[in-house]
Amino acid sequence: MIKRQGPLEIITRRPAGRAQAVPLLFVHGAYTAAWCWDEHFLPFFAEAGYEASAVSLSGHGGSPGREYLDLISLDDYVRDVLEVMDGFDTPPVLIGHSMGGMVVQKCLEMRQVPAAVLMASVPPQGLWASAVGLVMRKPDLMSELNTLLAGGGTSLDALRDALFAQPVSMERLQQMAARVQPESARVIWDMTLFNLPQPARMHRPPMLLLGAECDPIIPPALTEMTSRALGVQPHVFPGMGHGMMLEADWRKVGQRMLDWLDDTLADSAADEPGCQAGN
């Protein structure tokens, strides 16, 4: 593993009043960083009473490692998340998007958590089916992603195609284009062939699986692959793209997650043994 130089960037939003007992930890996908959660989701869940944090994985956002990004492995990202988890007094719910969903799956091989949410997640079977699908359906987008992977820029049209199915302004696309970044080539290969999750080894907390109908990167068929591998029924949002937390209808996704978390964590608390009165 790479020895990281310095602390990870963590963005945290806390509720104004008393927080829920279980915090939330969000893990971003490829080419982005913790900022993708802070536009809508972190304030939304903080307002609902949850301490909501997002980590920028090594080499992303304000975290160290950009200069040696291609040496960073998927296991390094897993180490990042486990390190952040160890900083909580209570184990957090893990919420991973795209590549972050695979990082969460790998974390579940090592830790038990109260619950997990996978959003447009890379399936346990890896990225190969996604890559083949992009080559067949959207070769120009695949070419743009490869250029970004190699350290080049990306066009606004490609960014729109990759993340959005709903209307998005040119100004917002320009802002995001300035923030997207290269990804570790080693991690892409780890997620394609060399370090895939092993469902048989995973702890199985309550799990919510979300997909998007118009996602060109992780289409509903790949969400179904994750569903079959993990035994979790998916919820696919109609008319939405890969960047569900950034879409115009992001609140529908957030509310679906919030309702599920409230019910799931309440059920977990009810199942915990309480104090029994003496005779």
PDB file of N, CA, C and O in Angstrom, residues 39-96:
ATOM      1  N   GLU A  39     -22.957  19.377  -2.353  1.00  0.00           N
ATOM      2  CA  GLU A  39     -23.858  20.297  -3.031  1.00  0.00           C
ATOM      3  C   GLU A  39     -25.289  20.151  -2.525  1.00  0.00           C
ATOM      4  O   GLU A  39     -25.996  21.149  -2.335  1.00  0.00           O
ATOM      5  N   HIS A  40     -25.724  18.924  -2.310  1.00  0.00           N
ATOM      6  CA  HIS A  40     -27.099  18.680  -1.863  1.00  0.00           C
ATOM      7  C   HIS A  40     -27.187  17.729  -0.670  1.00  0.00           C
ATOM      8  O   HIS A  40     -27.888  18.023   0.303  1.00  0.00           O
ATOM      9  N   PHE A  41     -26.518  16.583  -0.749  1.00  0.00           N
ATOM     10  CA  PHE A  41     -26.804  15.494   0.173  1.00  0.00           C
ATOM     11  C   PHE A  41     -26.349  15.766   1.605  1.00  0.00           C
ATOM     12  O   PHE A  41     -27.073  15.466   2.559  1.00  0.00           O
ATOM     13  N   LEU A  42     -25.163  16.288   1.808  1.00  0.00           N
ATOM     14  CA  LEU A  42     -24.706  16.511   3.182  1.00  0.00           C
ATOM     15  C   LEU A  42     -25.616  17.499   3.917  1.00  0.00           C
ATOM     16  O   LEU A  42     -26.057  17.214   5.044  1.00  0.00           O
ATOM     17  N   PRO A  43     -25.953  18.665   3.327  1.00  0.00           N
ATOM     18  CA  PRO A  43     -26.894  19.550   4.022  1.00  0.00           C
ATOM     19  C   PRO A  43     -28.274  18.927   4.219  1.00  0.00           C
ATOM     20  O   PRO A  43     -28.903  19.126   5.262  1.00  0.00           O
ATOM     21  N   PHE A  44     -28.730  18.153   3.238  1.00  0.00           N
ATOM     22  CA  PHE A  44     -30.050  17.528   3.336  1.00  0.00           C
ATOM     23  C   PHE A  44     -30.117  16.567   4.520  1.00  0.00           C
ATOM     24  O   PHE A  44     -31.073  16.617   5.320  1.00  0.00           O
ATOM     25  N   PHE A  45     -29.126  15.708   4.655  1.00  0.00           N
ATOM     26  CA  PHE A  45     -29.161  14.728   5.744  1.00  0.00           C
ATOM     27  C   PHE A  45     -28.851  15.377   7.089  1.00  0.00           C
ATOM     28  O   PHE A  45     -29.367  14.932   8.122  1.00  0.00           O
ATOM     29  N   ALA A  46     -28.048  16.434   7.103  1.00  0.00           N
ATOM     30  CA  ALA A  46     -27.825  17.161   8.350  1.00  0.00           C
ATOM     31  C   ALA A  46     -29.119  17.821   8.825  1.00  0.00           C
ATOM     32  O   ALA A  46     -29.448  17.788  10.021  1.00  0.00           O
ATOM     33  N   GLU A  47     -29.862  18.385   7.888  1.00  0.00           N
ATOM     34  CA  GLU A  47     -31.144  18.995   8.243  1.00  0.00           C
ATOM     35  C   GLU A  47     -32.124  17.958   8.785  1.00  0.00           C
ATOM     36  O   GLU A  47     -32.972  18.266   9.627  1.00  0.00           O
ATOM     37  N   ALA A  48     -31.982  16.709   8.312  1.00  0.00           N
ATOM     38  CA  ALA A  48     -32.850  15.625   8.785  1.00  0.00           C
ATOM     39  C   ALA A  48     -32.367  15.034  10.108  1.00  0.00           C
ATOM     40  O   ALA A  48     -32.987  14.095  10.617  1.00  0.00           O
ATOM     41  N   GLY A  49     -31.255  15.543  10.640  1.00  0.00           N
ATOM     42  CA  GLY A  49     -30.819  15.108  11.960  1.00  0.00           C
ATOM     43  C   GLY A  49     -29.619  14.190  11.992  1.00  0.00           C
ATOM     44  O   GLY A  49     -29.239  13.710  13.060  1.00  0.00           O
ATOM     45  N   TYR A  50     -28.999  13.946  10.848  1.00  0.00           N
ATOM     46  CA  TYR A  50     -27.845  13.049  10.793  1.00  0.00           C
ATOM     47  C   TYR A  50     -26.543  13.844  10.680  1.00  0.00           C
ATOM     48  O   TYR A  50     -26.474  14.830   9.929  1.00  0.00           O
ATOM     49  N   GLU A  51     -25.524  13.413  11.402  1.00  0.00           N
ATOM     50  CA  GLU A  51     -24.177  13.904  11.137  1.00  0.00           C
ATOM     51  C   GLU A  51     -23.716  13.249   9.840  1.00  0.00           C
ATOM     52  O   GLU A  51     -23.592  12.030   9.750  1.00  0.00           O
ATOM     53  N   ALA A  52     -23.469  14.069   8.830  1.00  0.00           N
ATOM     54  CA  ALA A  52     -23.187  13.561   7.485  1.00  0.00           C
ATOM     55  C   ALA A  52     -21.798  13.999   7.063  1.00  0.00           C
ATOM     56  O   ALA A  52     -21.509  15.205   7.006  1.00  0.00           O
ATOM     57  N   SER A  53     -20.939  13.034   6.752  1.00  0.00           N
ATOM     58  CA  SER A  53     -19.557  13.311   6.359  1.00  0.00           C
ATOM     59  C   SER A  53     -19.263  12.669   5.012  1.00  0.00           C
ATOM     60  O   SER A  53     -19.801  11.609   4.679  1.00  0.00           O
ATOM     61  N   ALA A  54     -18.382  13.309   4.251  1.00  0.00           N
ATOM     62  CA  ALA A  54     -17.896  12.755   2.983  1.00  0.00           C
ATOM     63  C   ALA A  54     -16.383  12.848   2.974  1.00  0.00           C
ATOM     64  O   ALA A  54     -15.812  13.874   3.365  1.00  0.00           O
ATOM     65  N   VAL A  55     -15.731  11.788   2.531  1.00  0.00           N
ATOM     66  CA  VAL A  55     -14.275  11.741   2.462  1.00  0.00           C
ATOM     67  C   VAL A  55     -13.827  11.870   1.012  1.00  0.00           C
ATOM     68  O   VAL A  55     -14.469  11.331   0.105  1.00  0.00           O
ATOM     69  N   SER A  56     -12.754  12.615   0.802  1.00  0.00           N
ATOM     70  CA  SER A  56     -12.070  12.593  -0.495  1.00  0.00           C
ATOM     71  C   SER A  56     -10.986  11.531  -0.419  1.00  0.00           C
ATOM     72  O   SER A  56     -10.064  11.625   0.417  1.00  0.00           O
ATOM     73  N   LEU A  57     -11.101  10.503  -1.229  1.00  0.00           N
ATOM     74  CA  LEU A  57     -10.137   9.412  -1.212  1.00  0.00           C
ATOM     75  C   LEU A  57      -8.755   9.927  -1.615  1.00  0.00           C
ATOM     76  O   LEU A  57      -8.615  11.007  -2.209  1.00  0.00           O
ATOM     77  N   SER A  58      -7.731   9.179  -1.298  1.00  0.00           N
ATOM     78  CA  SER A  58      -6.357   9.579  -1.607  1.00  0.00           C
ATOM     79  C   SER A  58      -6.234  10.010  -3.074  1.00  0.00           C
ATOM     80  O   SER A  58      -6.736   9.329  -3.970  1.00  0.00           O
ATOM     81  N   GLY A  59      -5.572  11.146  -3.277  1.00  0.00           N
ATOM     82  CA  GLY A  59      -5.383  11.652  -4.632  1.00  0.00           C
ATOM     83  C   GLY A  59      -6.559  12.413  -5.194  1.00  0.00           C
ATOM     84  O   GLY A  59      -6.542  12.813  -6.362  1.00  0.00           O
ATOM     85  N   HIS A  60      -7.582  12.650  -4.379  1.00  0.00           N
ATOM     86  CA  HIS A  60      -8.797  13.318  -4.837  1.00  0.00           C
ATOM     87  C   HIS A  60      -9.073  14.553  -3.981  1.00  0.00           C
ATOM     88  O   HIS A  60      -8.796  14.559  -2.770  1.00  0.00           O
ATOM     89  N   GLY A  61      -9.663  15.561  -4.616  1.00  0.00           N
ATOM     90  CA  GLY A  61     -10.046  16.751  -3.873  1.00  0.00           C
ATOM     91  C   GLY A  61      -8.872  17.345  -3.121  1.00  0.00           C
ATOM     92  O   GLY A  61      -7.787  17.548  -3.667  1.00  0.00           O
ATOM     93  N   GLY A  62      -9.082  17.584  -1.821  1.00  0.00           N
ATOM     94  CA  GLY A  62      -8.037  18.140  -0.983  1.00  0.00           C
ATOM     95  C   GLY A  62      -7.202  17.112  -0.263  1.00  0.00           C
ATOM     96  O   GLY A  62      -6.389  17.471   0.604  1.00  0.00           O
ATOM     97  N   SER A  63      -7.357  15.839  -0.594  1.00  0.00           N
ATOM     98  CA  SER A  63      -6.550  14.788   0.033  1.00  0.00           C
ATOM     99  C   SER A  63      -5.217  14.636  -0.691  1.00  0.00           C
ATOM    100  O   SER A  63      -5.132  14.844  -1.900  1.00  0.00           O
ATOM    101  N   PRO A  64      -4.159  14.251   0.025  1.00  0.00           N
ATOM    102  CA  PRO A  64      -2.848  14.096  -0.618  1.00  0.00           C
ATOM    103  C   PRO A  64      -2.817  12.893  -1.552  1.00  0.00           C
ATOM    104  O   PRO A  64      -3.617  11.964  -1.408  1.00  0.00           O
ATOM    105  N   GLY A  65      -1.879  12.926  -2.510  1.00  0.00           N
ATOM    106  CA  GLY A  65      -1.659  11.780  -3.374  1.00  0.00           C
ATOM    107  C   GLY A  65      -1.872  12.017  -4.847  1.00  0.00           C
ATOM    108  O   GLY A  65      -1.694  11.114  -5.651  1.00  0.00           O
ATOM    109  N   ARG A  66      -2.226  13.245  -5.233  1.00  0.00           N
ATOM    110  CA  ARG A  66      -2.498  13.489  -6.651  1.00  0.00           C
ATOM    111  C   ARG A  66      -1.257  13.216  -7.505  1.00  0.00           C
ATOM    112  O   ARG A  66      -1.364  12.728  -8.630  1.00  0.00           O
ATOM    113  N   GLU A  67      -0.076  13.486  -6.941  1.00  0.00           N
ATOM    114  CA  GLU A  67       1.151  13.356  -7.735  1.00  0.00           C
ATOM    115  C   GLU A  67       1.530  11.900  -7.981  1.00  0.00           C
ATOM    116  O   GLU A  67       2.319  11.613  -8.880  1.00  0.00           O
ATOM    117  N   TYR A  68       0.990  10.960  -7.202  1.00  0.00           N
ATOM    118  CA  TYR A  68       1.274   9.543  -7.432  1.00  0.00           C
ATOM    119  C   TYR A  68      -0.026   8.752  -7.588  1.00  0.00           C
ATOM    120  O   TYR A  68      -0.121   7.588  -7.215  1.00  0.00           O
ATOM    121  N   LEU A  69      -1.006   9.392  -8.209  1.00  0.00           N
ATOM    122  CA  LEU A  69      -2.345   8.817  -8.294  1.00  0.00           C
ATOM    123  C   LEU A  69      -2.352   7.428  -8.917  1.00  0.00           C
ATOM    124  O   LEU A  69      -3.040   6.517  -8.437  1.00  0.00           O
ATOM    125  N   ASP A  70      -1.597   7.225  -9.994  1.00  0.00           N
ATOM    126  CA  ASP A  70      -1.652   5.951 -10.703  1.00  0.00           C
ATOM    127  C   ASP A  70      -1.019   4.799  -9.921  1.00  0.00           C
ATOM    128  O   ASP A  70      -1.146   3.637 -10.325  1.00  0.00           O
ATOM    129  N   LEU A  71      -0.334   5.101  -8.823  1.00  0.00           N
ATOM    130  CA  LEU A  71       0.218   4.045  -7.967  1.00  0.00           C
ATOM    131  C   LEU A  71      -0.772   3.612  -6.891  1.00  0.00           C
ATOM    132  O   LEU A  71      -0.575   2.587  -6.242  1.00  0.00           O
ATOM    133  N   ILE A  72      -1.839   4.393  -6.723  1.00  0.00           N
ATOM    134  CA  ILE A  72      -2.808   4.108  -5.667  1.00  0.00           C
ATOM    135  C   ILE A  72      -3.711   2.964  -6.097  1.00  0.00           C
ATOM    136  O   ILE A  72      -4.161   2.890  -7.234  1.00  0.00           O
ATOM    137  N   SER A  73      -3.969   2.042  -5.163  1.00  0.00           N
ATOM    138  CA  SER A  73      -4.763   0.846  -5.442  1.00  0.00           C
ATOM    139  C   SER A  73      -6.145   0.950  -4.805  1.00  0.00           C
ATOM    140  O   SER A  73      -6.410   1.829  -3.968  1.00  0.00           O
ATOM    141  N   LEU A  74      -7.008   0.036  -5.186  1.00  0.00           N
ATOM    142  CA  LEU A  74      -8.324  -0.039  -4.556  1.00  0.00           C
ATOM    143  C   LEU A  74      -8.190  -0.298  -3.065  1.00  0.00           C
ATOM    144  O   LEU A  74      -8.956   0.245  -2.255  1.00  0.00           O
ATOM    145  N   ASP A  75      -7.220  -1.113  -2.666  1.00  0.00           N
ATOM    146  CA  ASP A  75      -6.995  -1.364  -1.236  1.00  0.00           C
ATOM    147  C   ASP A  75      -6.611  -0.089  -0.499  1.00  0.00           C
ATOM    148  O   ASP A  75      -6.925   0.066   0.691  1.00  0.00           O
ATOM    149  N   ASP A  76      -5.924   0.844  -1.174  1.00  0.00           N
ATOM    150  CA  ASP A  76      -5.609   2.122  -0.542  1.00  0.00           C
ATOM    151  C   ASP A  76      -6.887   2.914  -0.266  1.00  0.00           C
ATOM    152  O   ASP A  76      -7.025   3.549   0.792  1.00  0.00           O
ATOM    153  N   TYR A  77      -7.824   2.882  -1.208  1.00  0.00           N
ATOM    154  CA  TYR A  77      -9.095   3.563  -0.977  1.00  0.00           C
ATOM    155  C   TYR A  77      -9.857   2.915   0.183  1.00  0.00           C
ATOM    156  O   TYR A  77     -10.482   3.614   0.997  1.00  0.00           O
ATOM    157  N   VAL A  78      -9.828   1.599   0.244  1.00  0.00           N
ATOM    158  CA  VAL A  78     -10.487   0.902   1.350  1.00  0.00           C
ATOM    159  C   VAL A  78      -9.846   1.307   2.670  1.00  0.00           C
ATOM    160  O   VAL A  78     -10.536   1.578   3.668  1.00  0.00           O
ATOM    161  N   ARG A  79      -8.527   1.378   2.698  1.00  0.00           N
ATOM    162  CA  ARG A  79      -7.820   1.811   3.908  1.00  0.00           C
ATOM    163  C   ARG A  79      -8.249   3.222   4.303  1.00  0.00           C
ATOM    164  O   ARG A  79      -8.448   3.518   5.491  1.00  0.00           O
ATOM    165  N   ASP A  80      -8.409   4.095   3.313  1.00  0.00           N
ATOM    166  CA  ASP A  80      -8.873   5.458   3.607  1.00  0.00           C
ATOM    167  C   ASP A  80     -10.203   5.439   4.353  1.00  0.00           C
ATOM    168  O   ASP A  80     -10.375   6.123   5.373  1.00  0.00           O
ATOM    169  N   VAL A  81     -11.148   4.673   3.829  1.00  0.00           N
ATOM    170  CA  VAL A  81     -12.486   4.649   4.432  1.00  0.00           C
ATOM    171  C   VAL A  81     -12.442   4.025   5.821  1.00  0.00           C
ATOM    172  O   VAL A  81     -13.068   4.540   6.769  1.00  0.00           O
ATOM    173  N   LEU A  82     -11.703   2.949   5.990  1.00  0.00           N
ATOM    174  CA  LEU A  82     -11.606   2.319   7.309  1.00  0.00           C
ATOM    175  C   LEU A  82     -10.974   3.274   8.316  1.00  0.00           C
ATOM    176  O   LEU A  82     -11.381   3.330   9.486  1.00  0.00           O
ATOM    177  N   GLU A  83      -9.984   4.052   7.873  1.00  0.00           N
ATOM    178  CA  GLU A  83      -9.341   5.024   8.752  1.00  0.00           C
ATOM    179  C   GLU A  83     -10.340   6.088   9.207  1.00  0.00           C
ATOM    180  O   GLU A  83     -10.374   6.458  10.386  1.00  0.00           O
ATOM    181  N   VAL A  84     -11.157   6.571   8.286  1.00  0.00           N
ATOM    182  CA  VAL A  84     -12.161   7.566   8.652  1.00  0.00           C
ATOM    183  C   VAL A  84     -13.202   6.946   9.577  1.00  0.00           C
ATOM    184  O   VAL A  84     -13.626   7.569  10.564  1.00  0.00           O
ATOM    185  N   MET A  85     -13.612   5.719   9.296  1.00  0.00           N
ATOM    186  CA  MET A  85     -14.569   5.036  10.166  1.00  0.00           C
ATOM    187  C   MET A  85     -14.057   4.952  11.593  1.00  0.00           C
ATOM    188  O   MET A  85     -14.822   5.123  12.555  1.00  0.00           O
ATOM    189  N   ASP A  86     -12.756   4.706  11.746  1.00  0.00           N
ATOM    190  CA  ASP A  86     -12.177   4.566  13.086  1.00  0.00           C
ATOM    191  C   ASP A  86     -12.212   5.874  13.866  1.00  0.00           C
ATOM    192  O   ASP A  86     -12.037   5.869  15.095  1.00  0.00           O
ATOM    193  N   GLY A  87     -12.433   6.992  13.176  1.00  0.00           N
ATOM    194  CA  GLY A  87     -12.531   8.274  13.855  1.00  0.00           C
ATOM    195  C   GLY A  87     -13.896   8.575  14.434  1.00  0.00           C
ATOM    196  O   GLY A  87     -14.058   9.564  15.154  1.00  0.00           O
ATOM    197  N   PHE A  88     -14.884   7.738  14.144  1.00  0.00           N
ATOM    198  CA  PHE A  88     -16.226   7.925  14.685  1.00  0.00           C
ATOM    199  C   PHE A  88     -16.373   7.195  16.016  1.00  0.00           C
ATOM    200  O   PHE A  88     -15.814   6.110  16.202  1.00  0.00           O
ATOM    201  N   ASP A  89     -17.141   7.773  16.912  1.00  0.00           N
ATOM    202  CA  ASP A  89     -17.454   7.078  18.167  1.00  0.00           C
ATOM    203  C   ASP A  89     -18.384   5.894  17.920  1.00  0.00           C
ATOM    204  O   ASP A  89     -18.322   4.884  18.621  1.00  0.00           O
ATOM    205  N   THR A  90     -19.257   6.038  16.928  1.00  0.00           N
ATOM    206  CA  THR A  90     -20.205   4.990  16.547  1.00  0.00           C
ATOM    207  C   THR A  90     -19.953   4.630  15.092  1.00  0.00           C
ATOM    208  O   THR A  90     -19.799   5.525  14.263  1.00  0.00           O
ATOM    209  N   PRO A  91     -19.905   3.335  14.746  1.00  0.00           N
ATOM    210  CA  PRO A  91     -19.696   2.974  13.339  1.00  0.00           C
ATOM    211  C   PRO A  91     -20.740   3.630  12.446  1.00  0.00           C
ATOM    212  O   PRO A  91     -21.934   3.602  12.749  1.00  0.00           O
ATOM    213  N   PRO A  92     -20.318   4.225  11.341  1.00  0.00           N
ATOM    214  CA  PRO A  92     -21.263   4.936  10.482  1.00  0.00           C
ATOM    215  C   PRO A  92     -21.935   4.019   9.462  1.00  0.00           C
ATOM    216  O   PRO A  92     -21.428   2.944   9.131  1.00  0.00           O
ATOM    217  N   VAL A  93     -23.059   4.472   8.945  1.00  0.00           N
ATOM    218  CA  VAL A  93     -23.622   3.909   7.729  1.00  0.00           C
ATOM    219  C   VAL A  93     -22.697   4.297   6.577  1.00  0.00           C
ATOM    220  O   VAL A  93     -22.249   5.439   6.482  1.00  0.00           O
ATOM    221  N   LEU A  94     -22.383   3.342   5.695  1.00  0.00           N
ATOM    222  CA  LEU A  94     -21.551   3.621   4.533  1.00  0.00           C
ATOM    223  C   LEU A  94     -22.437   3.809   3.306  1.00  0.00           C
ATOM    224  O   LEU A  94     -23.314   2.987   3.035  1.00  0.00           O
ATOM    225  N   ILE A  95     -22.188   4.886   2.555  1.00  0.00           N
ATOM    226  CA  ILE A  95     -22.952   5.205   1.358  1.00  0.00           C
ATOM    227  C   ILE A  95     -21.958   5.445   0.236  1.00  0.00           C
ATOM    228  O   ILE A  95     -21.148   6.374   0.305  1.00  0.00           O
ATOM    229  N   GLY A  96     -21.977   4.582  -0.788  1.00  0.00           N
ATOM    230  CA  GLY A  96     -20.999   4.674  -1.859  1.00  0.00           C
ATOM    231  C   GLY A  96     -21.648   4.821  -3.217  1.00  0.00           C
ATOM    232  O   GLY A  96     -22.630   4.133  -3.526  1.00  0.00           O
TER     233      GLY A  96
END
